[in-house]
mmCIF file of C-alpha atoms and ligand atoms in Angstrom:
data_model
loop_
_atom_site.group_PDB
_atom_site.id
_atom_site.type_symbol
_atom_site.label_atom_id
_atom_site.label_comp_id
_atom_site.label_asym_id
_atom_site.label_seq_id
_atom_site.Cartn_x
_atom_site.Cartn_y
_atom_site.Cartn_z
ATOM 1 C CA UNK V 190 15.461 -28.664 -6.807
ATOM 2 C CA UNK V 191 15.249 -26.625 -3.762
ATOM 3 C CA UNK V 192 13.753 -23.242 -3.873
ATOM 4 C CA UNK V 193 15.734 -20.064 -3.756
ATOM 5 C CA UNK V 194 15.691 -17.843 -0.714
ATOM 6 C CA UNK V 195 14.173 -14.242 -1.095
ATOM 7 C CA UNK V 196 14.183 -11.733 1.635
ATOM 8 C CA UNK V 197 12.069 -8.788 1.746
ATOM 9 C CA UNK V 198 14.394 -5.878 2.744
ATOM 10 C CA UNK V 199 11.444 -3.516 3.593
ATOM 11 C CA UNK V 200 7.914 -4.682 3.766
ATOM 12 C CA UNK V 201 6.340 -1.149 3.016
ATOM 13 C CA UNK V 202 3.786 -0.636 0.004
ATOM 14 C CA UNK V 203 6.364 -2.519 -2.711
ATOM 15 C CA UNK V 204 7.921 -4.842 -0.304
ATOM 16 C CA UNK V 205 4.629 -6.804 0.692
ATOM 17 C CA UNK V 206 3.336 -7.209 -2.674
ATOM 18 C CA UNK V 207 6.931 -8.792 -4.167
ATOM 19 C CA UNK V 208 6.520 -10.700 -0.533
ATOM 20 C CA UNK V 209 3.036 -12.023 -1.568
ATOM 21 C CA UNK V 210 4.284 -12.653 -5.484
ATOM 22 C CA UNK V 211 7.019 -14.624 -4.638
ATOM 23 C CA UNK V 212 4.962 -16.981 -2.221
ATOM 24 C CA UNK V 213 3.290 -18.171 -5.489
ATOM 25 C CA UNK V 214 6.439 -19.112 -7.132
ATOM 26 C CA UNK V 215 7.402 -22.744 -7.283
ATOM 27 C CA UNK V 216 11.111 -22.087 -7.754
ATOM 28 C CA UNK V 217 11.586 -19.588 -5.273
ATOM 29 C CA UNK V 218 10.413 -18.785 -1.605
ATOM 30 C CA UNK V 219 10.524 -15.814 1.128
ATOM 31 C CA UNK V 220 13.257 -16.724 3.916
ATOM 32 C CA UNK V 221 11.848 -13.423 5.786
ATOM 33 C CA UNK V 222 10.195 -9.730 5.280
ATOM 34 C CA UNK V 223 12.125 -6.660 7.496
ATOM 35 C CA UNK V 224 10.113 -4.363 9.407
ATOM 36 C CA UNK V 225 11.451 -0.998 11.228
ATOM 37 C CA UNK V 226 8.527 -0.159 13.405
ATOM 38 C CA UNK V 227 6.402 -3.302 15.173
ATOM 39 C CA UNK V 228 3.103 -1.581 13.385
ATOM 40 C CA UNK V 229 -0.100 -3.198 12.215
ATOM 41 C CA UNK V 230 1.585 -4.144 8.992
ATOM 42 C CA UNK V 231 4.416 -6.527 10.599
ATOM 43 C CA UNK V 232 2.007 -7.903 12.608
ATOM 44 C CA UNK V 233 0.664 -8.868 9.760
ATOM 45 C CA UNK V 234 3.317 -10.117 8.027
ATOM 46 C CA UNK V 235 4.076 -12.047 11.392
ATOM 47 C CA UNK V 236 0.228 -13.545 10.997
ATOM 48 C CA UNK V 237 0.518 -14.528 7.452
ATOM 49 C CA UNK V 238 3.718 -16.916 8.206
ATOM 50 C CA UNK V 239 6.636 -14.422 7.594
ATOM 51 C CA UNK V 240 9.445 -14.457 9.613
ATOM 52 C CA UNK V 241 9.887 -10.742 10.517
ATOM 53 C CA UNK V 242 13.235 -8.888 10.841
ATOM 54 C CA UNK V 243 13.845 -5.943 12.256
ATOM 55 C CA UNK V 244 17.012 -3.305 12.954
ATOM 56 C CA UNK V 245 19.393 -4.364 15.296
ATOM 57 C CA UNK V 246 18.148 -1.631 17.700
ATOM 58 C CA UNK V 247 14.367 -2.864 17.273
ATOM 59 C CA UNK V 248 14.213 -6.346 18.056
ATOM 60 C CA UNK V 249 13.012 -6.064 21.973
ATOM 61 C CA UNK V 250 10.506 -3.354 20.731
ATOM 62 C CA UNK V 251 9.361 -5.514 18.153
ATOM 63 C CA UNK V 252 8.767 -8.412 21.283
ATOM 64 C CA UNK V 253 7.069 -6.255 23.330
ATOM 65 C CA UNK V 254 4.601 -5.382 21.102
ATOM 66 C CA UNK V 255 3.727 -8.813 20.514
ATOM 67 C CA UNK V 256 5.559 -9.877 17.945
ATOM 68 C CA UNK V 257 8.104 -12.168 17.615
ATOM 69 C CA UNK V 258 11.158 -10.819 15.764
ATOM 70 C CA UNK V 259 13.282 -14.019 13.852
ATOM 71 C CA UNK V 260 16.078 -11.577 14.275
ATOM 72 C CA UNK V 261 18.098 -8.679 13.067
ATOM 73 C CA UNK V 262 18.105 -7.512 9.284
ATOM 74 C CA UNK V 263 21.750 -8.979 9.030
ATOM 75 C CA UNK V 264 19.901 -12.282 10.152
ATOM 76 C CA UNK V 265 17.620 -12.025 7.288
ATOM 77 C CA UNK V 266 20.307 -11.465 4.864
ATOM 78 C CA UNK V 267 22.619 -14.565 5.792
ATOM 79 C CA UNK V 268 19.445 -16.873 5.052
ATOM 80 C CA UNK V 269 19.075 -15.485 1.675
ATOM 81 C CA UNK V 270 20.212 -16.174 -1.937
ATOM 82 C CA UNK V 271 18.886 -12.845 -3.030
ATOM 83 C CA UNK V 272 17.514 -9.507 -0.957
ATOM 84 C CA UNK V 273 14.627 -7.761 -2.641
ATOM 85 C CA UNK V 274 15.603 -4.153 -1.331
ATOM 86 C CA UNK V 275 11.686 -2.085 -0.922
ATOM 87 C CA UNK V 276 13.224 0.511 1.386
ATOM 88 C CA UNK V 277 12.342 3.990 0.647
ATOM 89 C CA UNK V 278 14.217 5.726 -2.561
ATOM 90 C CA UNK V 279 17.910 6.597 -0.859
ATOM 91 C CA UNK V 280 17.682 4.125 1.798
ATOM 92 C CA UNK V 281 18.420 0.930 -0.719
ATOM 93 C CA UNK V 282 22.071 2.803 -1.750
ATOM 94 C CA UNK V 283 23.254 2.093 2.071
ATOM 95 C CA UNK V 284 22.460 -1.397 1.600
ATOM 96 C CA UNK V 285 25.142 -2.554 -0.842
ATOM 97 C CA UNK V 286 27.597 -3.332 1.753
ATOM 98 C CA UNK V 287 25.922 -5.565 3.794
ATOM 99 C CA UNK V 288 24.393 -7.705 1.120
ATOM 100 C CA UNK V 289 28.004 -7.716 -0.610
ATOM 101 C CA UNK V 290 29.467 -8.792 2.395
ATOM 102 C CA UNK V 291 27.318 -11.340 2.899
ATOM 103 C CA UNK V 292 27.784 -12.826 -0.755
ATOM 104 C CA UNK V 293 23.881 -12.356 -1.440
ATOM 105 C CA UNK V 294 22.502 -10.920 -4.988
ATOM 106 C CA UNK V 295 20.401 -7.908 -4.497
ATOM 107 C CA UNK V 296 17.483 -6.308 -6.086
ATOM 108 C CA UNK V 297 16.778 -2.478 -5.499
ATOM 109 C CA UNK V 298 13.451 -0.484 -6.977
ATOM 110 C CA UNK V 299 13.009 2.554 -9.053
ATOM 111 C CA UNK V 300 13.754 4.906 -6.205
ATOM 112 C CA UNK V 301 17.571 4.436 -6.681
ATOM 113 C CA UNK V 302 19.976 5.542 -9.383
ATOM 114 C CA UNK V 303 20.688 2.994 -12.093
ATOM 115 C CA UNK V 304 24.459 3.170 -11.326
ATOM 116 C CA UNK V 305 23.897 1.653 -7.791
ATOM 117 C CA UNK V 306 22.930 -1.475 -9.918
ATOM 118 C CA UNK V 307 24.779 -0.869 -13.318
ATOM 119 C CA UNK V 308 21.520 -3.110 -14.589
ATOM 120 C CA UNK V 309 18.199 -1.838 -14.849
ATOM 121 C CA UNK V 310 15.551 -3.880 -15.731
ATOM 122 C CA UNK V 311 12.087 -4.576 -17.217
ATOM 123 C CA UNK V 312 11.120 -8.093 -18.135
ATOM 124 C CA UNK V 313 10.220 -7.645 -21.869
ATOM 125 C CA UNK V 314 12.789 -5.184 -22.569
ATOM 126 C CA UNK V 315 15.879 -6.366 -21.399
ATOM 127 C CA UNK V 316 15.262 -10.378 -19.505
ATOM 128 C CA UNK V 317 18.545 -11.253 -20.686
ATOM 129 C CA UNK V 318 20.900 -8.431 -19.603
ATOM 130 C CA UNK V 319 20.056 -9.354 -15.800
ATOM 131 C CA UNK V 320 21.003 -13.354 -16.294
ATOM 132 C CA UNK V 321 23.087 -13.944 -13.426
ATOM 133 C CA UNK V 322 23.748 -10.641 -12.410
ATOM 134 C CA UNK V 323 24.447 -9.539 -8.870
ATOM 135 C CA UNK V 324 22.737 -6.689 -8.535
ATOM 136 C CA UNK V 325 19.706 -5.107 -10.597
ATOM 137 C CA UNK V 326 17.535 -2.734 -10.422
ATOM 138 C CA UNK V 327 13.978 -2.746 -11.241
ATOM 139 C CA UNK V 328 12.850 0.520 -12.791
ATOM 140 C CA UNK V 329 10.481 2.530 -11.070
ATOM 141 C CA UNK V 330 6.079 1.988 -12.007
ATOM 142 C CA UNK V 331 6.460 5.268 -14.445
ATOM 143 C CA UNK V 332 9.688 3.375 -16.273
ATOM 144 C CA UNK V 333 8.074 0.195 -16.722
ATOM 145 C CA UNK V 334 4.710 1.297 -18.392
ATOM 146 C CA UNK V 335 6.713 3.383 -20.231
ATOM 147 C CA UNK V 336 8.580 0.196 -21.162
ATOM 148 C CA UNK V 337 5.904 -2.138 -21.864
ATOM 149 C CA UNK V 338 4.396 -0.186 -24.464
ATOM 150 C CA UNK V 339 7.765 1.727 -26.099
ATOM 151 C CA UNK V 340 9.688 -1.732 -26.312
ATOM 152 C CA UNK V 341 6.977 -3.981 -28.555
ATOM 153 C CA UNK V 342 6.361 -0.771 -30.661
ATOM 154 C CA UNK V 343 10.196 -0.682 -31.377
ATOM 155 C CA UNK V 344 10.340 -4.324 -32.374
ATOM 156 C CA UNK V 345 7.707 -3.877 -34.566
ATOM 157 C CA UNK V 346 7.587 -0.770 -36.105
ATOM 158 C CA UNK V 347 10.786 1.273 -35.222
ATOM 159 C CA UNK V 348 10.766 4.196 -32.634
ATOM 160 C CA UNK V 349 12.111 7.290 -33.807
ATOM 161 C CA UNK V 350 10.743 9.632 -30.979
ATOM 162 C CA UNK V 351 8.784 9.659 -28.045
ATOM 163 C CA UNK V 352 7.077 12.462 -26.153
ATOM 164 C CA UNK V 353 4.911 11.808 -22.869
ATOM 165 C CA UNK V 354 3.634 13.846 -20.237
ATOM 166 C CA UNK V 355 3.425 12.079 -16.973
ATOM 167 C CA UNK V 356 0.445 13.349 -14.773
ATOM 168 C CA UNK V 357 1.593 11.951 -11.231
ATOM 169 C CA UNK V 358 -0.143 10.856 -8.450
ATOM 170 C CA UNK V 359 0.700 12.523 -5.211
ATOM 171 C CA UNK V 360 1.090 9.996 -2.436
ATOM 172 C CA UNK V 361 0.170 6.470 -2.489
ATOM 173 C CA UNK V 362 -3.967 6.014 -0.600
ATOM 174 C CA UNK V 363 -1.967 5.152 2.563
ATOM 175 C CA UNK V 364 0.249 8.067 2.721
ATOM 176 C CA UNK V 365 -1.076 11.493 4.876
ATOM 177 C CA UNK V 366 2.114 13.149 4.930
ATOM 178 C CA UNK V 367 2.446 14.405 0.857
ATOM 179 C CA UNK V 368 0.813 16.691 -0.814
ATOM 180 C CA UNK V 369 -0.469 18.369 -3.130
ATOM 181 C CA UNK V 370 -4.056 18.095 -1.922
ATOM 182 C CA UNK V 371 -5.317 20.873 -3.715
ATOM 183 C CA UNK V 372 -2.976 21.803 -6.818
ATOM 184 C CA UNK V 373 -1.444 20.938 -10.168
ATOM 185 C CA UNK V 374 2.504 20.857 -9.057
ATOM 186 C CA UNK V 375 4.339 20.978 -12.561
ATOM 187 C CA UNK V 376 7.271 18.966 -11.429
ATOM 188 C CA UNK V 377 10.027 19.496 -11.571
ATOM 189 C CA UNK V 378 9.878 22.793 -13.513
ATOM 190 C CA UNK V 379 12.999 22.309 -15.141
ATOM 191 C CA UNK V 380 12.514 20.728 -18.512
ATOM 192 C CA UNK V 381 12.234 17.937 -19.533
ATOM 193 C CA UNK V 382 11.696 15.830 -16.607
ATOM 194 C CA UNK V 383 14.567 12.491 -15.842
ATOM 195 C CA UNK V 384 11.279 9.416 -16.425
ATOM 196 C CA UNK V 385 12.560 9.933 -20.094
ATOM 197 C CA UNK V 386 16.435 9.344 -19.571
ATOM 198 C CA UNK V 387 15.108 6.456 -17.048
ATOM 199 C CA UNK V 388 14.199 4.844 -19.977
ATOM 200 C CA UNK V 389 17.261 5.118 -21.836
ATOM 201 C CA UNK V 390 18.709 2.813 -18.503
ATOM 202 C CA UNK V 391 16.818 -0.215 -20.220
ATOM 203 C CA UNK V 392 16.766 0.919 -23.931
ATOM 204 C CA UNK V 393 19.500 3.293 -24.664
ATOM 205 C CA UNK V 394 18.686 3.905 -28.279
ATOM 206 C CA UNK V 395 15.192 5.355 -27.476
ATOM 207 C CA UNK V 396 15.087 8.953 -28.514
ATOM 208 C CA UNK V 397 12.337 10.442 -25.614
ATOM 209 C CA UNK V 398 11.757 13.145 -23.494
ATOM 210 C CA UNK V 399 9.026 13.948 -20.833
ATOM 211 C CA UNK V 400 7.141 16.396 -18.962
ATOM 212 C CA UNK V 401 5.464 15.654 -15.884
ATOM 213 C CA UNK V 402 3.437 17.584 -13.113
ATOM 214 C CA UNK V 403 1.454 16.353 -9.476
ATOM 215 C CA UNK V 404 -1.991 15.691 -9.243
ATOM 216 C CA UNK V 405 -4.092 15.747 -6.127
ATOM 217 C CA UNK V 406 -4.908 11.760 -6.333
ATOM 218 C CA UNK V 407 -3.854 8.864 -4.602
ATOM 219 C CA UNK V 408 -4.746 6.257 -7.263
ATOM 220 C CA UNK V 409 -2.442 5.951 -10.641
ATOM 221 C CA UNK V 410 -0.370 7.908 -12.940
ATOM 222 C CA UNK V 411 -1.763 8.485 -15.943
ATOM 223 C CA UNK V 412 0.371 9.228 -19.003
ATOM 224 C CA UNK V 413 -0.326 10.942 -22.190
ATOM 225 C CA UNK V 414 2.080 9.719 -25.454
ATOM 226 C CA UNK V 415 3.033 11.148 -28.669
ATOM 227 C CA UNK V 416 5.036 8.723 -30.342
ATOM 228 C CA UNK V 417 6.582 8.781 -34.489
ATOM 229 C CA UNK V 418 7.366 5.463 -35.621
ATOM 230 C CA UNK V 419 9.435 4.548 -38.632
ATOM 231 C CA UNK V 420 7.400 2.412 -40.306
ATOM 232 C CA UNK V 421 3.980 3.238 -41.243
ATOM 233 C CA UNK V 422 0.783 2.110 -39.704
ATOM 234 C CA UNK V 423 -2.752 1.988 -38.590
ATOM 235 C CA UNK V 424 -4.128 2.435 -35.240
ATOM 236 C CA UNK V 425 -5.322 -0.772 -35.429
ATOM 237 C CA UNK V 426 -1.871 -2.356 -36.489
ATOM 238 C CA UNK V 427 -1.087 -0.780 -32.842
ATOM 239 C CA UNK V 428 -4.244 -2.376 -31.375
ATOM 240 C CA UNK V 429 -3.182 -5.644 -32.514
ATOM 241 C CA UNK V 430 0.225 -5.350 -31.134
ATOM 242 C CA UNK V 431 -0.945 -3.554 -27.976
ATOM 243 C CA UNK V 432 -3.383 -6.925 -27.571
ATOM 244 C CA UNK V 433 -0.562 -9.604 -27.829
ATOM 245 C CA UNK V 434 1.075 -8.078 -24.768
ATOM 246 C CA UNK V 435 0.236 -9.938 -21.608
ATOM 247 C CA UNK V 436 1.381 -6.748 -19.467
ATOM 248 C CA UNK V 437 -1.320 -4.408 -21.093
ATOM 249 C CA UNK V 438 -4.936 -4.575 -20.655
ATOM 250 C CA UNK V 439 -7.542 -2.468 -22.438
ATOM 251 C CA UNK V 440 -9.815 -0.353 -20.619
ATOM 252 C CA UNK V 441 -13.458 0.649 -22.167
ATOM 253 C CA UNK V 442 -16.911 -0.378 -21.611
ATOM 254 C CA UNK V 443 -17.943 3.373 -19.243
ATOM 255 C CA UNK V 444 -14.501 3.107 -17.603
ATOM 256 C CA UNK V 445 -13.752 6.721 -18.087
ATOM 257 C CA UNK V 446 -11.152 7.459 -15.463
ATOM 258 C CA UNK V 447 -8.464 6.092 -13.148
ATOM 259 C CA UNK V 448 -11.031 5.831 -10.080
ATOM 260 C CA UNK V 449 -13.039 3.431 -12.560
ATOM 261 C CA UNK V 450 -9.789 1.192 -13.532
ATOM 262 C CA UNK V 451 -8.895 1.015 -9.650
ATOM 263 C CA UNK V 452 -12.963 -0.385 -9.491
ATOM 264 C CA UNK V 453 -12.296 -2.815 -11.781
ATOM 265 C CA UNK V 454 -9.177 -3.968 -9.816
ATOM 266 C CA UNK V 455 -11.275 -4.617 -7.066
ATOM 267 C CA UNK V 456 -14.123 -6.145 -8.946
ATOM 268 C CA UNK V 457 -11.675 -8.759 -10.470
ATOM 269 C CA UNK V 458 -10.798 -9.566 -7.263
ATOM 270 C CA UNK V 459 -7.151 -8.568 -7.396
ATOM 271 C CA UNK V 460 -5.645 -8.506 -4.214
ATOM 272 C CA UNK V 461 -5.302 -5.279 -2.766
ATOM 273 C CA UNK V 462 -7.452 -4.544 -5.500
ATOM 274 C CA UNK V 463 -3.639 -4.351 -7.865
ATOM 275 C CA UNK V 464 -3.986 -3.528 -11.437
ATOM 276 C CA UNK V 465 -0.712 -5.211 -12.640
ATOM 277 C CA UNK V 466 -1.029 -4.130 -15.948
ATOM 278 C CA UNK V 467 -0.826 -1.028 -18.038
ATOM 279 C CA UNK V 468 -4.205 0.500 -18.468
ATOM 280 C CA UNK V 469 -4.549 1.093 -22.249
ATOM 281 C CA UNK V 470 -8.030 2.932 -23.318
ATOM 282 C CA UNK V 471 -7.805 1.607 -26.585
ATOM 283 C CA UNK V 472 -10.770 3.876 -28.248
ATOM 284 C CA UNK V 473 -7.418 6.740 -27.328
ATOM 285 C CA UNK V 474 -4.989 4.545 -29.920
ATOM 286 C CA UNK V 475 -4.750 7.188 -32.943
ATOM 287 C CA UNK V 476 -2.764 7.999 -35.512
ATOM 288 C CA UNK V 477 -3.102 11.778 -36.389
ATOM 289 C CA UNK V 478 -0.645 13.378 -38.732
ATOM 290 C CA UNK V 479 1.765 10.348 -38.941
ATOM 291 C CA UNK V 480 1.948 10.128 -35.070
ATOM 292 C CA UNK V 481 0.845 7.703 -32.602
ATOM 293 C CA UNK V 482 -1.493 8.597 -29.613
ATOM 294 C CA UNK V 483 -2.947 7.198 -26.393
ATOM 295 C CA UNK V 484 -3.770 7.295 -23.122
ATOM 296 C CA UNK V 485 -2.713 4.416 -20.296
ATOM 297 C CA UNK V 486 -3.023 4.376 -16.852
ATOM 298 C CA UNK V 487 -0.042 2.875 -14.438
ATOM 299 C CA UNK V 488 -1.475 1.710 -10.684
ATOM 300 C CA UNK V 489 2.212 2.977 -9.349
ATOM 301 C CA UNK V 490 1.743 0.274 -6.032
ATOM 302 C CA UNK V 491 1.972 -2.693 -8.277
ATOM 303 C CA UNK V 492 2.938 -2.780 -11.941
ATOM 304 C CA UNK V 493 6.637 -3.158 -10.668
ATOM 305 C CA UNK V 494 5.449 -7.039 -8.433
ATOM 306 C CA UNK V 495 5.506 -9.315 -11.609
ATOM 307 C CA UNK V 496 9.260 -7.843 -12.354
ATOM 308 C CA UNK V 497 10.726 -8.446 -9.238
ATOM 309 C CA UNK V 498 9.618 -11.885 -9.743
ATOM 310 C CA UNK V 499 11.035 -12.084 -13.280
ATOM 311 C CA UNK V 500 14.522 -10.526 -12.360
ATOM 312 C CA UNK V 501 14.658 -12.663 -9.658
ATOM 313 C CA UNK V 502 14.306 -15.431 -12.009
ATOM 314 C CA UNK V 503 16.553 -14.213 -14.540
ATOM 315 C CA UNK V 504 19.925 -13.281 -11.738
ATOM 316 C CA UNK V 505 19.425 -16.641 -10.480
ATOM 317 C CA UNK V 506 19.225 -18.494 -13.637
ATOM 318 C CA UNK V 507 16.097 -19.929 -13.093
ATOM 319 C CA UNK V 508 15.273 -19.554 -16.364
ATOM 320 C CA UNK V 509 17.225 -18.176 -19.286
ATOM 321 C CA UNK V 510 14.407 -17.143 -21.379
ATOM 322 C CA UNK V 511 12.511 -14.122 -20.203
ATOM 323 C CA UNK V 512 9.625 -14.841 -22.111
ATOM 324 C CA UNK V 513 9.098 -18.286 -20.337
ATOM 325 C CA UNK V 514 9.658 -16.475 -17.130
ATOM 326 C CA UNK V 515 6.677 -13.722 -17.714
ATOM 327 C CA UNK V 516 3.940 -16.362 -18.804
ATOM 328 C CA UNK V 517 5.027 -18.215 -15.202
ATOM 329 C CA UNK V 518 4.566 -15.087 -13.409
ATOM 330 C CA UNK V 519 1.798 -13.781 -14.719
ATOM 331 C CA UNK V 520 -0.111 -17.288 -14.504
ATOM 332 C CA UNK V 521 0.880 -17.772 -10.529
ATOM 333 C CA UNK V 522 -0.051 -14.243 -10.176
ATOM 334 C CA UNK V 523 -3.419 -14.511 -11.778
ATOM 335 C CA UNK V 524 -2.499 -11.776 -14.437
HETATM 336 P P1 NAD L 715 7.314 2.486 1.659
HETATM 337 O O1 NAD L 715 7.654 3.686 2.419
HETATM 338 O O2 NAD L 715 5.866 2.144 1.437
HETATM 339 O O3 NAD L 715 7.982 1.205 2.304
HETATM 340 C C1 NAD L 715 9.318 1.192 2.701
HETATM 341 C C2 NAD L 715 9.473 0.252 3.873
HETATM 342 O O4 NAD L 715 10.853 0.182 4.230
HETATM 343 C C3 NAD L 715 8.719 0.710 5.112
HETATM 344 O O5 NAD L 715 8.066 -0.410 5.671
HETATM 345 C C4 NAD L 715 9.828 1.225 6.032
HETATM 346 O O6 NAD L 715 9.485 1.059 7.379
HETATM 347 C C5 NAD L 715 10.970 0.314 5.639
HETATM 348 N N1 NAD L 715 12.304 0.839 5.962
HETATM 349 C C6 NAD L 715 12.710 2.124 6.065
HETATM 350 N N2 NAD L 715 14.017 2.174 6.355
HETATM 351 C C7 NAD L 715 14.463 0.900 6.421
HETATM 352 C C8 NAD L 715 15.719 0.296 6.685
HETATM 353 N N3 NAD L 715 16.800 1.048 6.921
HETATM 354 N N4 NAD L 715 15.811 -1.056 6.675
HETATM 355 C C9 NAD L 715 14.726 -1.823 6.433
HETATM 356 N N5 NAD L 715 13.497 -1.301 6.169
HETATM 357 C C10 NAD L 715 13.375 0.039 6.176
HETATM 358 O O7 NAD L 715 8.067 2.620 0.263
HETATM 359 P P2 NAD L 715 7.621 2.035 -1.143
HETATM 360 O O8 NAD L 715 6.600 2.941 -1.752
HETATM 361 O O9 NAD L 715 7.298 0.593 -1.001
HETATM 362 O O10 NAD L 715 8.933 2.257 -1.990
HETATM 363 C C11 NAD L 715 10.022 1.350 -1.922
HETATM 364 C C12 NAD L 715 10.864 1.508 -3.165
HETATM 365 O O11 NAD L 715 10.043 1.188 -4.302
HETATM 366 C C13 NAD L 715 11.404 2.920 -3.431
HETATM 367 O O12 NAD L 715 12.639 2.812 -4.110
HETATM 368 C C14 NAD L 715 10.376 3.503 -4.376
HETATM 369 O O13 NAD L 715 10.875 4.553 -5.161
HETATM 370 C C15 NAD L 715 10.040 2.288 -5.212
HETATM 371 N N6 NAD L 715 8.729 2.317 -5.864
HETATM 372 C C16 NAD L 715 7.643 2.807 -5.217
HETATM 373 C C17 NAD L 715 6.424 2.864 -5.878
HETATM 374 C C18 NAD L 715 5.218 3.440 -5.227
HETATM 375 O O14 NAD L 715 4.430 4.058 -5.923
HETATM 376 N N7 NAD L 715 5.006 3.261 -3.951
HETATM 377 C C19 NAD L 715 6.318 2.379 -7.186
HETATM 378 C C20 NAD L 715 7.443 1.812 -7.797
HETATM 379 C C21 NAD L 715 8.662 1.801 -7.133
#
């Protein structure tokens, strides 16, 4: 069966990742990656064996810095089946046109609004809802370890509230234009904060609201939940659950911080040094009162690369169970 085309509609922090992920597919393969500017990044992209796209406006600057553009982005998009749109939050909305007139399925990122999409997506929570869709959207790295951990706690014990207070990274490492660098931004200051009705996208029944503020750090988010359950249990009945999932890793043995889990990234030899996963510290799993506590850390540059895989899977009908589809991903990936 011959592989299905993905293009990479902005090879920026997200878009190179999904680029690398879906390389180590079987049933799928990257027809090209877009660049705007002919920087150190598409080069590369260009050195790695992507074919690089660029604007319309771009291509001969793109040449004469040495790098051979394939062709325009509307190029890209006539070779593919499906568009991973990784353009910044805004950008993807203006998109919808051309990859509807070209007949190609698209995939946009956290940074839009769910209706752009009418599907948003997390691979556990929802697989089947994106089976042969057109367009989806994978929720944003905040959304989907907020997922991960709300959705096998539901199925098992019955969520009747969730509270979490999202302490926010400020810029990604490679970003010198955001701030804060030396303040604790509540944000926004208007309560509660929209990474709780983001949820509701995937699982609408979920009753949860959120706080969250900025952090001068580059690495993760870290989040702090409060969640009741309907059903009673022990804080181990959670550690056992919290171990079957192949999205969440627990973090101990003197890793005491973010800075430490982004260490252990690197030491696994991740690429980039990606922690995939959520970051549970397991010794934080407690039940006080009736209610559920922990602590997990979310690397916000890669937790969303394993779903873009999986939705592409599930629009193209690659495979129709979602299950299936994360224990393929996560073994190409290494995860
Ligand atoms: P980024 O700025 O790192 O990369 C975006 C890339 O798109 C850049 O290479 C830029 O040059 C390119 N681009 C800009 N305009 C373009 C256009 N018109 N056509 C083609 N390419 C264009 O952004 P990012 O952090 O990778 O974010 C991409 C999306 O992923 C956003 O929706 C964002 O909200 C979401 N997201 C980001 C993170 C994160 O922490 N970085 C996590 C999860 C989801």
């Amino acid at each position: 069966m011959s592989k299905v085309k993905v293009a990479i509609n902005g090879y920026g922090t997200i878009g190179k990742r999904v680029a690398d992920a879906v390389s180590l597919q079987d049933d799928m393969e990257i027809v090209g990656v877009s660049k705007t500017r002919p920087n150190y990044e598409a080069s590369i992209a260009h050195d790695k064996g992507y074919n690089v796209y660029t604007l319309a406006n771009r291509v001969d600057a793109m040449k004469q810095a040495g790098i051979p553009a394939a062709g325009t982005v509307d190029d890209m998009i006539a070779k593919a089946d499906v568009v991973v749109d990784c353009t910044p939050g805004g950008i993807g909305k203006k998109n919808k046109g051309l990859y509807e007139k070209a007949g190609v399925k698209g995939i946009w990122q956290g940074g839009e609004d769910h209706e752009l999409a009418g599907c948003s997506f997390n691979a556990i929570s929802n697989y089947e809802e994106a089976l042969g869709r057109d367009f989806v959207r994978v929720v944003s790295c905040n959304t989907t370890g907020l997922c991960r951990v709300i959705y096998p706690l539901d199925q098992e014990f019955g969520v009747k509230k969730v509270r979490v207070t999202l302490m926010r990274r400020a810029a990604d490492p490679n970003d010198i234009k955001k701030g804060p660098i030396n303040a604790i931004v509540p944000n926004p200051i208007k309560l509660p904060s929209h990474h709780g009705p983001d949820v509701k996208t995937v699982m609408p029944h979920i009753n949860i609201a959120s706080t969250a503020v900025k952090l001068p750090t580059t690495l993760m988010h870290l989040h702090t939940l409060n969640i009741e359950l309907e059903k009673d249990c022990s804080s181990e009945d959670v550690k056992d659950l919290f171990a079957k999932q192949s999205r969440i890793r627990f973090v101990g043995q003197g890793i005491s911080s973010t800075a430490e889990v982004m260490e252990l990234g690197k030491d696994l030899g991740r690429p980039r040094g990606d922690m995939w996963e959520n970051c549970i510290w397991d010794e934080s799993i407690t039940m006080y009162e009736g209610e559920l506590y922990f602590f997990q850390g979310i690397h916000q540059e890669s937790d969303v690369i394993p779903e873009n895989v999986d939705a592409i899977r599930a629009m193209m009908e690659l495979e129709s169970d979602g299950a299936k589809s994360v224990v393929k991903t996560n073994k190409t990936m290494g995860l």
